[in-house]
Tab-separated table of C-alpha atoms and ligand atoms in Angstrom:
chain	number	residue	atom	x	y	z
U	22	MET	CA	5.587	-10.794	23.494
U	23	THR	CA	3.833	-11.104	19.831
U	24	LYS	CA	2.332	-14.134	18.787
U	25	ILE	CA	1.599	-15.405	15.202
U	26	LEU	CA	-0.558	-17.176	14.158
U	27	ASP	CA	-0.245	-19.121	11.152
U	28	PHE	CA	-3.367	-19.586	8.582
U	29	THR	CA	-1.980	-19.826	5.006
U	30	LYS	CA	-3.190	-22.954	4.927
U	31	GLU	CA	-5.767	-22.442	7.122
U	32	ILE	CA	-7.451	-20.142	10.110
U	33	ASN	CA	-7.795	-20.892	13.278
U	34	ILE	CA	-11.431	-19.672	13.861
U	35	GLU	CA	-10.077	-20.177	18.163
U	36	GLU	CA	-6.660	-18.030	17.915
U	37	MET	CA	-8.735	-15.727	15.576
U	38	LYS	CA	-11.541	-14.412	18.635
U	39	GLU	CA	-7.991	-13.641	20.499
U	40	ALA	CA	-6.662	-11.424	17.904
U	41	ALA	CA	-9.912	-10.016	17.636
U	42	ASP	CA	-10.446	-9.381	21.376
U	43	ALA	CA	-7.006	-8.565	21.795
U	44	ILE	CA	-8.586	-5.086	19.224
U	45	ARG	CA	-11.248	-4.611	21.594
U	46	ASN	CA	-8.785	-4.713	24.436
U	47	GLY	CA	-6.652	-1.601	22.294
U	48	GLU	CA	-3.752	-3.328	21.711
U	49	LEU	CA	-1.822	-3.645	18.118
U	50	VAL	CA	-2.569	-7.297	16.170
U	51	ILE	CA	-0.884	-7.049	12.441
U	52	PHE	CA	-3.413	-8.946	9.736
U	53	PRO	CA	-2.893	-9.770	5.974
U	54	THR	CA	-4.961	-7.582	3.450
U	55	GLU	CA	-5.297	-8.280	-0.552
U	56	THR	CA	-3.103	-5.680	-0.872
U	57	VAL	CA	-0.189	-5.131	1.250
U	58	TYR	CA	-0.180	-6.429	5.768
U	59	GLY	CA	-1.894	-3.536	7.511
U	60	ILE	CA	-0.903	-2.771	11.555
U	61	GLY	CA	-4.603	-2.387	13.051
U	62	ALA	CA	-6.351	-1.039	16.462
U	63	ASP	CA	-9.819	-0.213	17.320
U	64	ALA	CA	-10.877	2.848	15.014
U	65	THR	CA	-13.113	4.086	17.803
U	66	ASN	CA	-10.114	4.319	20.474
U	67	SER	CA	-7.820	6.901	20.242
U	68	LYS	CA	-5.327	5.164	22.216
U	69	ALA	CA	-4.756	2.715	20.933
U	70	VAL	CA	-4.529	4.379	17.474
U	71	ASP	CA	-2.103	6.766	18.990
U	72	GLU	CA	0.568	2.918	19.432
U	73	ILE	CA	-0.196	2.565	15.746
U	74	PHE	CA	1.660	6.066	14.982
U	75	VAL	CA	4.483	5.461	17.446
U	76	GLN	CA	5.449	1.377	16.555
U	77	LYS	CA	5.506	2.776	13.125
U	78	GLY	CA	7.485	6.141	13.881
U	79	ARG	CA	4.642	7.761	11.770
U	80	ALA	CA	3.650	11.798	11.074
U	81	ASN	CA	0.851	12.605	12.913
U	82	ASP	CA	-0.610	14.486	10.238
U	83	ASN	CA	-0.904	11.369	8.156
U	84	PRO	CA	-4.079	10.410	8.500
U	85	LEU	CA	-5.361	6.506	8.860
U	86	ILE	CA	-7.334	4.571	6.722
U	87	VAL	CA	-10.054	2.643	8.507
U	88	HIS	CA	-10.970	-1.161	7.605
U	89	ILE	CA	-15.200	-2.125	7.772
U	90	SER	CA	-15.945	-6.065	7.276
U	91	ASP	CA	-19.431	-5.482	5.669
U	92	PHE	CA	-21.796	-1.897	5.303
U	93	ASP	CA	-23.750	-2.926	8.832
U	94	ASN	CA	-23.537	0.306	11.311
U	95	LEU	CA	-21.494	2.227	8.349
U	96	ASP	CA	-24.041	4.921	9.141
U	97	ASN	CA	-22.349	5.357	13.135
U	98	ILE	CA	-18.775	6.487	11.428
U	99	ILE	CA	-20.004	8.224	8.376
U	100	GLU	CA	-22.688	10.840	7.314
U	101	LYS	CA	-24.355	10.174	4.349
U	102	PRO	CA	-22.483	9.154	0.936
U	103	SER	CA	-24.065	11.157	-1.752
U	104	LEU	CA	-25.295	9.170	-4.737
U	105	ILE	CA	-21.552	9.079	-6.739
U	106	GLU	CA	-19.428	7.588	-3.133
U	107	GLN	CA	-22.815	5.204	-2.933
U	108	ARG	CA	-22.452	4.260	-6.096
U	109	LEU	CA	-18.636	3.484	-6.171
U	110	MET	CA	-19.372	1.967	-3.113
U	111	ASP	CA	-21.140	-0.356	-4.644
U	112	ALA	CA	-18.927	-0.639	-7.397
U	113	PHE	CA	-15.322	-1.927	-5.461
U	114	MET	CA	-16.560	-2.493	-1.861
U	115	PRO	CA	-14.755	-5.301	-0.986
U	116	GLY	CA	-12.052	-4.308	-3.193
U	117	PRO	CA	-8.361	-2.495	-2.910
U	118	PHE	CA	-10.460	0.973	-3.141
U	119	THR	CA	-10.376	3.327	-0.094
U	120	LEU	CA	-12.511	6.353	-0.257
U	121	ILE	CA	-12.785	9.758	1.559
U	122	LEU	CA	-16.187	10.443	3.412
U	123	LYS	CA	-17.573	12.478	6.443
U	124	LYS	CA	-16.937	11.813	8.776
U	125	LYS	CA	-18.591	11.235	12.520
U	126	SER	CA	-17.450	11.730	15.880
U	127	ILE	CA	-17.046	8.398	16.965
U	128	ILE	CA	-14.046	8.629	14.719
U	129	PRO	CA	-11.650	10.385	17.156
U	130	ASN	CA	-9.452	12.665	15.877
U	131	ASN	CA	-5.910	11.384	15.461
U	132	VAL	CA	-7.312	8.619	13.063
U	133	SER	CA	-8.256	11.589	10.197
U	134	ALA	CA	-5.462	13.922	11.612
U	135	ASN	CA	-7.603	16.110	12.944
U	136	LEU	CA	-9.092	16.354	8.907
U	137	ASP	CA	-12.853	15.467	9.073
U	138	THR	CA	-13.259	13.355	7.058
U	139	VAL	CA	-12.230	9.576	7.005
U	140	GLY	CA	-11.211	6.596	4.686
U	141	ILE	CA	-12.769	3.908	4.233
U	142	ARG	CA	-11.962	0.482	3.587
U	143	MET	CA	-13.310	-3.091	2.917
U	144	PRO	CA	-10.599	-4.872	2.281
U	145	ASP	CA	-11.237	-8.071	-0.277
U	146	ASN	CA	-9.510	-10.992	1.914
U	147	ILE	CA	-11.873	-13.575	4.545
U	148	ILE	CA	-8.139	-13.507	7.627
U	149	ALA	CA	-9.234	-9.622	7.311
U	150	HIS	CA	-13.103	-9.834	6.854
U	151	ASP	CA	-13.714	-12.279	10.078
U	152	LEU	CA	-11.279	-10.086	12.322
U	153	ILE	CA	-12.547	-7.331	11.511
U	154	LYS	CA	-15.950	-9.114	11.954
U	155	LEU	CA	-15.295	-10.930	14.903
U	156	SER	CA	-13.550	-7.377	16.949
U	157	LYS	CA	-17.429	-5.757	16.419
U	158	CYS	CA	-15.548	-2.853	15.984
U	159	PRO	CA	-13.628	-0.502	12.346
U	160	ILE	CA	-10.435	-1.127	13.015
U	161	ALA	CA	-7.952	1.577	11.372
U	162	ALA	CA	-4.977	-0.168	10.415
U	163	PRO	CA	-2.158	2.053	7.764
U	164	SER	CA	0.576	-0.948	5.886
U	165	ALA	CA	2.318	-2.506	8.330
U	166	ASN	CA	6.024	-1.292	7.904
U	167	LEU	CA	8.125	1.401	9.634
U	168	SER	CA	7.401	4.832	8.419
U	169	GLY	CA	9.304	5.385	4.795
U	170	LYS	CA	9.926	1.554	4.418
U	171	PRO	CA	8.888	-0.539	1.866
U	172	SER	CA	4.890	-1.823	3.145
U	173	GLY	CA	5.176	-5.293	4.249
U	174	THR	CA	3.710	-8.319	1.407
U	175	ARG	CA	4.644	-11.071	3.896
U	176	VAL	CA	5.202	-11.934	7.520
U	177	CYS	CA	8.778	-12.315	7.379
U	178	ASP	CA	9.764	-9.056	5.703
U	179	ILE	CA	8.000	-7.314	8.565
U	180	PHE	CA	8.779	-9.692	11.883
U	181	ASN	CA	11.989	-7.303	13.293
U	182	GLU	CA	10.601	-4.768	12.389
U	183	PHE	CA	7.091	-5.230	14.842
U	184	ASN	CA	7.861	-8.303	17.124
U	185	ASN	CA	7.588	-7.278	20.220
U	186	LYS	CA	5.453	-4.299	19.462
U	187	VAL	CA	2.380	-5.737	19.170
U	188	SER	CA	-0.082	-8.237	20.557
U	189	TYR	CA	-0.724	-10.493	17.601
U	190	ILE	CA	1.171	-10.924	13.663
U	191	ILE	CA	-1.015	-12.796	12.093
U	192	ASP	CA	0.273	-14.969	8.538
U	193	GLY	CA	-2.393	-15.459	5.492
U	194	GLY	CA	1.300	-15.517	3.119
U	195	GLU	CA	1.501	-13.238	0.121
U	196	THR	CA	-0.436	-10.793	-0.120
U	197	LYS	CA	-1.927	-10.654	-3.342
U	198	VAL	CA	-2.543	-7.267	-5.004
U	199	GLY	CA	1.184	-6.019	-3.589
U	200	VAL	CA	0.270	-2.870	-3.716
U	201	GLU	CA	-2.290	0.168	-1.170
U	202	SER	CA	-5.690	0.774	-2.052
U	203	THR	CA	-6.319	3.233	-4.669
U	204	VAL	CA	-7.387	6.207	-2.638
U	205	VAL	CA	-10.373	8.204	-3.416
U	206	LYS	CA	-12.192	11.547	-2.721
U	207	VAL	CA	-14.580	12.835	-4.861
U	208	ILE	CA	-14.330	16.238	-5.558
U	209	ASP	CA	-16.889	18.665	-6.765
U	210	ASP	CA	-18.529	15.546	-7.189
U	211	ILE	CA	-15.819	13.729	-9.686
U	212	PRO	CA	-13.407	11.302	-7.873
U	213	THR	CA	-10.989	12.192	-7.395
U	214	ILE	CA	-7.463	9.238	-7.354
U	215	LEU	CA	-4.949	10.715	-4.494
U	216	ARG	CA	-3.495	7.113	-4.189
U	217	PRO	CA	-3.773	4.936	-7.266
U	218	GLY	CA	-3.699	1.488	-6.851
U	219	ALA	CA	-5.319	-1.603	-8.129
U	220	ILE	CA	-8.331	0.241	-9.372
U	221	THR	CA	-8.324	2.471	-12.251
U	222	PRO	CA	-9.010	5.176	-13.840
U	223	GLU	CA	-11.258	3.566	-16.152
U	224	ASP	CA	-12.364	1.142	-13.864
U	225	ILE	CA	-13.991	4.605	-11.990
U	226	ILE	CA	-14.740	5.725	-15.149
U	227	ASN	CA	-16.668	2.667	-16.363
U	228	VAL	CA	-18.623	3.433	-13.194
U	229	VAL	CA	-19.796	6.553	-12.715
U	230	GLY	CA	-18.072	8.057	-16.088
U	231	THR	CA	-15.361	10.729	-14.896
U	232	CYS	CA	-12.375	10.266	-12.595
U	233	LYS	CA	-9.578	13.299	-12.309
U	234	ILE	CA	-5.931	12.013	-10.760
U	235	SER	CA	-4.113	14.120	-8.327
U	236	ASP	CA	-1.341	16.143	-9.917
U	237	ASN	CA	0.804	15.061	-6.533
U	238	ILE	CA	0.520	11.728	-8.503
U	239	PHE	CA	4.111	11.089	-9.529
U	240	LYS	CA	5.694	14.976	-8.015
U	241	LYS	CA	6.840	15.868	-5.089
U	242	ALA	CA	4.010	17.781	-2.628
U	243	THR	CA	4.386	19.967	-0.158
U	244	GLY	CA	2.485	22.213	1.789
U	245	VAL	CA	-1.200	21.531	2.119
U	246	VAL	CA	-2.235	17.961	0.376
U	247	GLU	CA	-5.186	16.166	-0.174
U	248	SER	CA	-3.668	13.493	1.114
U	249	PRO	CA	-1.639	14.793	3.743
U	250	GLY	CA	0.990	10.905	2.958
U	251	MET	CA	1.867	12.422	-0.481
U	252	LYS	CA	4.208	14.935	1.684
U	253	TYR	CA	6.474	11.741	2.794
U	254	LYS	CA	9.864	9.858	1.845
U	255	HIS	CA	7.577	6.765	1.446
U	256	TYR	CA	8.564	3.161	0.750
U	257	ALA	CA	12.708	3.082	0.510
U	258	PRO	CA	15.190	0.350	0.757
U	259	ASN	CA	18.455	1.702	2.260
U	260	THR	CA	20.069	1.363	-0.759
U	261	GLU	CA	20.956	4.673	-3.351
U	262	CYS	CA	18.190	4.038	-6.028
U	263	LEU	CA	17.505	5.209	-9.150
U	264	LEU	CA	14.608	4.880	-11.382
U	265	VAL	CA	15.250	4.693	-15.459
U	266	TYR	CA	12.220	3.833	-18.179
U	267	SER	CA	11.571	4.417	-21.775
U	268	ASN	CA	9.036	2.823	-24.015
U	269	ASP	CA	11.383	1.067	-26.063
U	270	ILE	CA	12.324	-1.631	-24.114
U	271	ASN	CA	15.935	-1.417	-26.366
U	272	LYS	CA	16.370	1.737	-24.627
U	273	LEU	CA	15.191	1.167	-22.119
U	274	GLU	CA	18.608	-1.377	-21.835
U	275	ASP	CA	21.061	1.379	-22.792
U	276	LEU	CA	19.771	3.807	-19.448
U	277	VAL	CA	20.020	0.779	-17.388
U	278	LYS	CA	23.597	0.203	-18.964
U	279	GLU	CA	24.665	3.532	-18.923
U	280	ASN	CA	23.824	4.532	-15.727
U	281	SER	CA	25.345	0.437	-13.958
U	282	ASN	CA	27.871	-1.275	-13.117
U	283	LYS	CA	29.070	-4.167	-10.585
U	284	ASP	CA	28.433	-1.920	-7.167
U	285	THR	CA	24.312	-2.025	-8.752
U	286	ILE	CA	21.668	-4.187	-7.968
U	287	ILE	CA	18.977	-4.219	-10.896
U	288	ILE	CA	16.027	-4.554	-10.373
U	289	GLY	CA	13.929	-5.269	-13.888
U	290	CYS	CA	11.931	-7.519	-15.743
U	291	ASN	CA	12.647	-11.230	-17.148
U	292	GLU	CA	13.169	-10.289	-20.962
U	293	LEU	CA	16.199	-7.694	-20.312
U	294	LYS	CA	18.159	-10.372	-17.326
U	295	ASN	CA	20.103	-12.808	-19.852
U	296	LYS	CA	21.904	-8.769	-21.047
U	297	PHE	CA	23.120	-8.004	-17.234
U	298	ARG	CA	24.603	-10.889	-16.597
U	299	ASP	CA	27.766	-9.861	-15.071
U	300	ILE	CA	25.508	-7.990	-12.324
U	301	GLU	CA	22.977	-9.406	-9.877
U	302	TYR	CA	19.484	-8.673	-11.648
U	303	LEU	CA	16.373	-9.399	-9.336
U	304	SER	CA	13.530	-9.699	-11.928
U	305	TYR	CA	9.647	-8.498	-11.322
U	306	GLY	CA	8.504	-9.981	-14.005
U	307	ASN	CA	7.262	-9.300	-17.138
U	308	PHE	CA	7.948	-6.062	-18.950
U	309	ASN	CA	3.822	-5.313	-19.188
U	310	ASP	CA	2.746	-7.303	-16.967
U	311	TYR	CA	1.994	-4.783	-14.394
U	312	GLU	CA	0.157	-7.337	-12.044
U	313	GLU	CA	3.117	-9.252	-11.931
U	314	ILE	CA	5.612	-6.505	-11.105
U	315	SER	CA	3.324	-5.097	-7.931
U	316	HIS	CA	3.110	-8.445	-6.595
U	317	ASN	CA	6.652	-8.344	-6.133
U	318	ILE	CA	7.330	-5.436	-5.647
U	319	PHE	CA	7.625	-4.294	-2.556
U	320	ARG	CA	9.278	-7.941	-1.396
U	321	LEU	CA	11.883	-6.954	-3.716
U	322	LEU	CA	12.519	-3.357	-2.882
U	323	ARG	CA	13.105	-5.150	0.834
U	324	GLU	CA	15.890	-7.631	-0.748
U	325	VAL	CA	17.664	-5.129	-2.753
U	326	ASP	CA	19.546	-4.087	0.764
U	327	LYS	CA	20.827	-7.595	1.555
U	328	HIS	CA	23.188	-7.141	-1.297
U	329	ASN	CA	25.290	-4.298	0.206
U	330	LYS	CA	25.478	-2.052	-3.150
U	331	LYS	CA	26.190	1.022	-3.716
U	332	LYS	CA	22.876	1.572	-5.667
U	333	VAL	CA	19.744	-0.133	-7.336
U	334	VAL	CA	18.890	0.610	-11.055
U	335	ILE	CA	14.379	-0.034	-11.134
U	336	MET	CA	13.195	-0.713	-14.694
U	337	GLY	CA	9.847	1.486	-14.280
U	338	VAL	CA	6.663	0.526	-16.072
U	339	LYS	CA	4.271	2.495	-18.063
U	340	LYS	CA	1.911	4.438	-16.817
U	341	GLU	CA	-1.395	3.058	-17.616
U	342	GLY	CA	-3.965	0.956	-15.732
U	343	LEU	CA	-1.742	-0.366	-12.485
U	344	GLY	CA	0.929	0.612	-14.136
U	345	ILE	CA	0.284	3.625	-12.754
U	346	ALA	CA	0.278	2.446	-9.273
U	347	ILE	CA	3.637	0.958	-9.935
U	348	MET	CA	5.958	3.949	-11.288
U	349	ASN	CA	3.666	6.255	-8.253
U	350	ARG	CA	5.619	3.913	-5.451
U	351	LEU	CA	9.117	3.296	-7.286
U	352	ILE	CA	8.745	7.450	-7.942
U	353	ARG	CA	9.139	7.625	-4.314
U	354	SER	CA	11.501	5.124	-3.558
U	355	ALA	CA	13.726	6.299	-5.801
U	356	SER	CA	13.400	9.753	-3.922
U	357	TYR	CA	12.756	11.956	-7.366
U	358	ASN	CA	15.717	10.186	-8.994
U	359	TYR	CA	13.955	9.663	-12.436
U	360	ILE	CA	15.753	9.477	-16.231
U	361	GLU	CA	13.368	8.931	-18.460
U	362	ARG	CA	13.504	8.554	-22.438
G	696	AMP	P1	-1.202	3.882	4.357
G	696	AMP	O1	-1.659	4.139	5.998
G	696	AMP	O2	0.164	3.699	5.115
G	696	AMP	O3	-2.163	3.231	3.602
G	696	AMP	O4	-1.279	5.080	3.849
G	696	AMP	C1	-2.621	5.924	4.013
G	696	AMP	C2	-2.730	6.866	2.517
G	696	AMP	O5	-4.432	7.276	2.825
G	696	AMP	C3	-2.141	8.054	3.586
G	696	AMP	O6	-1.282	8.613	1.690
G	696	AMP	C4	-2.833	9.088	3.606
G	696	AMP	O7	-2.203	11.043	3.391
G	696	AMP	C5	-5.179	8.818	2.733
G	696	AMP	N1	-5.657	9.025	3.565
G	696	AMP	C6	-6.653	8.564	4.888
G	696	AMP	N2	-7.050	9.092	5.463
G	696	AMP	C7	-7.234	10.043	4.439
G	696	AMP	C8	-8.160	11.652	4.624
G	696	AMP	N3	-9.127	11.466	5.465
G	696	AMP	N4	-8.091	12.254	3.609
G	696	AMP	C9	-6.989	12.268	2.830
G	696	AMP	N5	-6.045	10.920	2.577
G	696	AMP	C10	-6.364	10.346	3.522
G	697	MG	MG1	2.114	3.164	3.778
């Protein structure tokens, strides 16, 4: 039986301790972070970690991120970071930022999918922080969604996927950021973004003066890639999906018109809603409000399937700042079915 802990108004510390004990006992707990919900297990317990892969249906060559509450004891799990890595950690932890570092053997190989590195993240969310702190172990946690589906940003969206498959689900309300953390690996002294997120290339340049973005951010990755997660189908509703984009909002409107009809549902900006009165339309926020769009996008991708339409047409955003992360997710949602004009 899954126990739901409702911490949307306040944290109940006794219940939090129960969930932390469950982690220490090798059980699974779903918990909120500032990005998306995670499905967590003791990162030093390979049997518990195996169970995450089973319950998510996740490919075992796709490594998990390890979550910490503070820098204490970090040197138990990773080799000493370089100066650049240290500066990135000081600047962006806690926050929506994951750094790939050399792991120590206490982190079992299923966490890292047999790589000698591990992704380390310190969530900026009090529930996540307290759970990790009280469990007294690092927590391996991928996003709480069945593999291939949009990540969960509210408990009601993922409850059916995990009810009776985990010991606890902690409800902390809607997550703030809405897309997963920026994943960075320092390669030849250059921070390289393997997955874009709310920590942008500009943020990283401001700290260490340089930043690269992996070639695979907007295209399909195959074979050996720096970040195995890039290879897989991701974030996809069951409804067929088309992503369209133009810098010019009038051209964007035309593109959507050309590709939609009564059997279509649209996910788009507030500004164009009135132009599609005869078609179901889910607004994700104002055209350039990337924070609002990233907050809403996974919830809307899940909502689409409830409307039983043949196709969803999604308006893309400019590939700048947090818009890079939004487009990285949407291109995958649409299985690379993308038109730009
Ligand atoms: P998720 O847990 O669903 O947020 O996905 C985690 C992402 O981080 C995936 O895209 C992984 O490929 C990536 N990742 C985790 N650990 C590593 C690692 N050691 N090296 C490279 N990428 C990693
Ligand atoms: Mg995921």
